[in-house]
Coordinates of C-alpha atoms in Angstrom, one line a residue:
M1 CA -60.0 53.5 -3.0
A2 CA -57.5 50.8 -3.9
R3 CA -56.9 49.7 -7.4
A4 CA -58.0 46.3 -8.4
K5 CA -55.1 44.0 -9.2
K6 CA -54.8 42.9 -12.8
L7 CA -53.0 39.9 -14.2
T8 CA -53.0 39.3 -18.0
Y9 CA -52.4 36.0 -19.6
G10 CA -52.1 35.1 -23.3
A11 CA -51.6 32.1 -25.4
V12 CA -49.9 31.3 -28.7
N13 CA -51.4 28.8 -31.1
I14 CA -48.8 27.5 -33.5
T15 CA -49.4 24.7 -36.1
M16 CA -46.6 23.0 -38.0
H17 CA -46.5 20.1 -40.4
P18 CA -45.7 17.4 -39.7
H19 CA -47.4 17.4 -36.3
S20 CA -44.9 15.9 -33.9
P21 CA -44.1 16.9 -30.3
E22 CA -40.4 16.8 -31.2
K23 CA -40.8 19.4 -33.9
Y24 CA -42.6 21.9 -31.6
V25 CA -40.1 21.5 -28.8
E26 CA -37.3 21.9 -31.4
L27 CA -38.9 25.1 -32.7
F28 CA -39.1 26.7 -29.2
R29 CA -35.6 25.6 -28.2
M30 CA -34.2 27.2 -31.4
A31 CA -36.2 30.4 -30.7
R32 CA -34.8 30.5 -27.1
K33 CA -31.3 29.8 -28.3
N34 CA -31.5 32.5 -30.9
A35 CA -32.8 34.9 -28.2
S36 CA -33.3 37.7 -30.6
N37 CA -35.8 40.5 -29.9
V38 CA -38.6 40.5 -32.4
N39 CA -40.1 43.8 -33.5
L40 CA -43.9 43.6 -33.2
R41 CA -44.6 47.1 -34.4
G42 CA -43.1 50.5 -33.8
D43 CA -41.2 50.5 -30.6
S44 CA -42.9 47.3 -29.2
F45 CA -40.7 44.2 -29.1
A46 CA -40.9 40.6 -27.7
T47 CA -38.5 37.9 -26.7
L48 CA -38.8 34.3 -25.5
S49 CA -37.6 34.6 -21.9
Y50 CA -37.5 30.9 -21.0
F51 CA -38.7 27.5 -22.3
Y52 CA -38.4 24.4 -20.1
P53 CA -40.2 21.1 -19.4
Y54 CA -43.0 21.5 -16.9
K55 CA -41.7 18.7 -14.8
K56 CA -38.1 17.4 -14.4
G57 CA -37.5 14.1 -16.1
Q58 CA -40.7 14.2 -18.3
V59 CA -41.0 12.8 -21.8
I60 CA -41.0 15.2 -24.8
S61 CA -44.7 14.7 -25.4
E62 CA -45.6 16.1 -22.0
P63 CA -46.3 19.9 -21.4
F64 CA -43.5 22.5 -21.5
E65 CA -43.8 26.0 -20.1
G66 CA -42.3 29.3 -21.3
E67 CA -42.6 33.0 -21.1
I68 CA -42.8 35.6 -23.9
L69 CA -41.9 39.1 -22.7
K70 CA -43.4 42.1 -24.5
Y71 CA -41.8 45.4 -23.9
T72 CA -41.4 48.9 -25.2
D73 CA -37.9 50.0 -26.4
I74 CA -37.5 53.5 -25.1
D75 CA -34.8 55.7 -26.6
V76 CA -33.5 57.5 -23.6
N77 CA -31.4 59.8 -25.8
G78 CA -34.4 60.6 -28.0
D79 CA -36.6 63.8 -28.0
W80 CA -38.7 64.0 -24.9

């Protein structure tokens, strides 16, 4: 019997003050530019893979899209 395909989506709800589209876009652009890996816990990490306008030529108040990658950092030289 074949396995059922599974696709998982998530969402991040971030609130900043003052609430302006420019501030949110600036936050994610800085996070992407920093491109550091964030330790979630133990050997689980995350990074912002990309962050772009949803459509070319759009204004800053229109939707953006991005991708947060979560991964396990495996020490290949560690004890197995």
